[in-house]
Short mmCIF file of C-alpha atoms in Angstrom, two decimals:
data_model
loop_
_atom_site.label_atom_id
_atom_site.label_comp_id
_atom_site.label_asym_id
_atom_site.label_seq_id
_atom_site.Cartn_x
_atom_site.Cartn_y
_atom_site.Cartn_z
CA UNK M 94 -40.93 -65.55 -34.75
CA UNK M 95 -41.85 -67.67 -31.84
CA UNK M 96 -44.26 -66.30 -29.25
CA UNK M 97 -41.81 -66.95 -26.40
CA UNK M 98 -39.06 -64.94 -28.09
CA UNK M 99 -41.48 -62.12 -28.70
CA UNK M 100 -42.56 -62.17 -25.07
CA UNK M 101 -38.95 -62.16 -23.91
CA UNK M 102 -38.20 -59.16 -26.15
CA UNK M 103 -41.28 -57.34 -24.86
CA UNK M 104 -40.30 -58.10 -21.26
CA UNK M 105 -36.76 -56.81 -21.85
CA UNK M 106 -38.15 -53.73 -23.54
CA UNK M 107 -40.53 -53.09 -20.63
CA UNK M 108 -37.72 -53.56 -18.09
CA UNK M 109 -35.53 -51.11 -19.96
CA UNK M 110 -38.38 -48.62 -20.16
CA UNK M 111 -39.03 -48.93 -16.42
CA UNK M 112 -35.32 -48.47 -15.64
CA UNK M 113 -35.20 -45.36 -17.85
CA UNK M 114 -38.35 -43.95 -16.24
CA UNK M 115 -36.98 -44.60 -12.74
CA UNK M 116 -33.70 -42.95 -13.70
CA UNK M 117 -35.47 -39.87 -15.10
CA UNK M 118 -37.73 -39.66 -12.04
CA UNK M 119 -34.75 -39.86 -9.68
CA UNK M 120 -32.86 -37.16 -11.61
CA UNK M 121 -35.89 -34.91 -11.43
CA UNK M 122 -36.53 -35.69 -7.77
CA UNK M 123 -33.00 -35.29 -6.34
CA UNK M 124 -32.80 -31.50 -6.87
CA UNK M 125 -36.24 -31.12 -5.27
CA UNK M 126 -34.95 -32.93 -2.19
CA UNK M 127 -31.90 -30.64 -2.00
CA UNK M 128 -33.89 -27.42 -2.16
CA UNK M 129 -34.48 -25.47 1.03
CA UNK M 130 -36.44 -22.42 1.99
CA UNK M 131 -35.23 -19.72 4.37
CA UNK M 132 -37.80 -17.62 6.14
CA UNK M 133 -35.83 -15.85 8.89
CA UNK M 134 -34.18 -12.45 8.56
CA UNK M 135 -30.98 -11.19 10.10
CA UNK M 136 -29.24 -7.86 9.82
CA UNK M 137 -25.64 -6.99 10.49
CA UNK M 138 -23.81 -3.72 10.87
CA UNK M 139 -20.77 -3.06 8.73
CA UNK M 140 -18.31 -0.58 10.12
CA UNK M 141 -15.83 0.78 7.61
CA UNK M 142 -13.06 3.24 8.29
CA UNK M 143 -9.67 4.34 7.10
CA UNK M 144 -6.71 5.46 9.09
CA UNK M 145 -5.82 9.09 8.59
CA UNK M 146 -2.11 9.78 8.43
CA UNK M 147 -1.63 13.14 10.09
CA UNK M 148 1.49 15.28 9.90
CA UNK M 149 4.30 14.46 12.34
CA UNK M 150 4.33 16.47 15.56
CA UNK M 151 6.41 19.62 15.20
CA UNK M 152 7.32 19.47 18.89
CA UNK M 153 9.03 16.09 18.37
CA UNK M 154 10.84 17.08 15.18
CA UNK M 155 14.25 18.72 14.93
CA UNK M 156 15.85 19.57 11.58
CA UNK M 157 19.34 21.08 11.69
CA UNK M 158 21.70 22.52 9.11
CA UNK M 159 25.38 23.33 9.06
CA UNK M 160 27.62 24.82 6.40
CA UNK M 161 31.30 24.23 7.12
CA UNK M 162 34.50 24.96 5.20
CA UNK M 163 35.41 21.91 3.14
CA UNK M 164 38.33 22.86 0.87
CA UNK M 165 39.55 26.35 0.01
CA UNK M 166 36.45 28.16 -1.42
CA UNK M 167 34.05 25.20 -1.20
CA UNK M 168 31.72 24.41 1.66
CA UNK M 169 29.86 21.33 2.84
CA UNK M 170 26.18 21.79 3.60
CA UNK M 171 24.60 19.15 5.84
CA UNK M 172 20.86 19.08 6.60
CA UNK M 173 19.80 16.45 9.14
CA UNK M 174 16.54 15.24 10.65
CA UNK M 175 18.02 14.70 14.10
CA UNK M 176 14.65 13.62 15.48
CA UNK M 177 11.15 13.39 14.08
CA UNK M 178 7.64 12.80 15.32
CA UNK M 179 6.38 9.33 14.48
CA UNK M 180 3.02 9.20 12.71
CA UNK M 181 0.38 6.80 14.06
CA UNK M 182 -0.37 3.98 11.56
CA UNK M 183 2.66 4.87 9.39
CA UNK M 184 5.12 2.04 8.77
CA UNK M 185 7.65 4.27 7.01
CA UNK M 186 8.50 7.99 7.13
CA UNK M 187 9.87 10.22 4.40
CA UNK M 188 12.26 13.19 4.72
CA UNK M 189 12.41 15.50 1.70
CA UNK M 190 14.83 18.40 1.15
CA UNK M 191 14.14 21.09 -1.46
CA UNK M 192 16.89 23.51 -2.56
CA UNK M 193 16.40 27.29 -3.00
CA UNK M 194 15.62 26.72 -6.71
CA UNK M 195 12.62 24.51 -5.76
CA UNK M 196 14.23 21.23 -6.82
CA UNK M 197 13.89 18.14 -4.63
CA UNK M 198 17.46 17.11 -3.87
CA UNK M 199 16.81 14.47 -1.23
CA UNK M 200 14.06 11.99 -0.48
CA UNK M 201 14.76 9.33 2.15
CA UNK M 202 13.56 7.42 5.17
CA UNK M 203 14.79 9.21 8.31
CA UNK M 204 14.89 5.87 10.12
CA UNK M 205 18.12 5.18 8.20
CA UNK M 206 21.35 7.20 8.37
CA UNK M 207 21.40 7.79 4.62
CA UNK M 208 17.72 8.80 4.65
CA UNK M 209 17.88 11.26 7.52
CA UNK M 210 20.77 13.33 6.19
CA UNK M 211 21.41 15.36 3.05
CA UNK M 212 24.92 16.57 2.24
CA UNK M 213 26.24 18.73 -0.59
CA UNK M 214 29.65 20.15 -1.36
CA UNK M 215 29.98 23.23 -3.51
CA UNK M 216 30.32 26.97 -3.80
CA UNK M 217 29.16 28.81 -0.69
CA UNK M 218 27.07 31.28 -2.70
CA UNK M 219 25.14 28.50 -4.46
CA UNK M 220 24.24 26.83 -1.17
CA UNK M 221 23.14 29.98 0.65
CA UNK M 222 19.43 30.68 0.62
CA UNK M 223 16.11 29.36 1.90
CA UNK M 224 15.98 25.58 1.87
CA UNK M 225 12.66 23.84 2.53
CA UNK M 226 12.01 20.43 4.04
CA UNK M 227 9.04 18.11 4.45
CA UNK M 228 8.54 15.18 6.75
CA UNK M 229 5.58 12.83 6.39
CA UNK M 230 4.38 9.38 7.41
CA UNK M 231 3.46 6.74 4.86
CA UNK M 232 1.75 3.39 5.03
CA UNK M 233 3.07 0.83 2.57
CA UNK M 234 0.38 -1.83 2.17
CA UNK M 235 2.05 -5.21 2.83
CA UNK M 236 2.33 -7.43 -0.25
CA UNK M 237 1.34 -4.57 -2.53
CA UNK M 238 2.74 -1.55 -4.33
CA UNK M 239 0.05 0.66 -2.80
CA UNK M 240 1.25 3.46 -0.53
CA UNK M 241 -0.90 5.79 1.53
CA UNK M 242 0.81 9.16 1.94
CA UNK M 243 0.16 11.34 4.97
CA UNK M 244 0.09 15.08 5.41
CA UNK M 245 3.54 16.72 5.55
CA UNK M 246 5.11 18.71 8.34
CA UNK M 247 6.94 21.48 6.48
CA UNK M 248 9.64 23.93 7.43
CA UNK M 249 12.42 26.02 6.07
CA UNK M 250 16.04 26.73 6.86
CA UNK M 251 17.63 30.07 6.01
CA UNK M 252 21.20 29.04 5.31
CA UNK M 253 24.12 31.43 4.98
CA UNK M 254 27.42 29.81 4.07
CA UNK M 255 30.44 32.01 4.92
#
């Protein structure tokens, strides 16, 4: 091997070694440059709360019932939420009717005609009795299936169908 070739190889080897060392040094040094230290302190207050859905106002709620002759021995019972107290924070309201046997026969939104009225046709003796109703506000969380249900305003109707 000629001495000039050997020197050229050694020079190339040293250059490569220097490039590798510079590359390693820069990779080790860059994160150190990006580091920062924080010495100040700050505190913030976090206020958390939830809306409480109270029962509708009884003074603003009117539930009526009628039992009229329909055909021969049958009668038509109609129970209607003619007005109802709106609940603060509620975006929907629910009107529930419970028959004398304790069975829920109607559950609807009183903001709609079909939701505010329950109607039944049948034997007058089967429709007579104490019917209960509930009215409550609900908050349906937008974009979700979650529903917050408020406290109910309850009442009863003593119905006698003649």
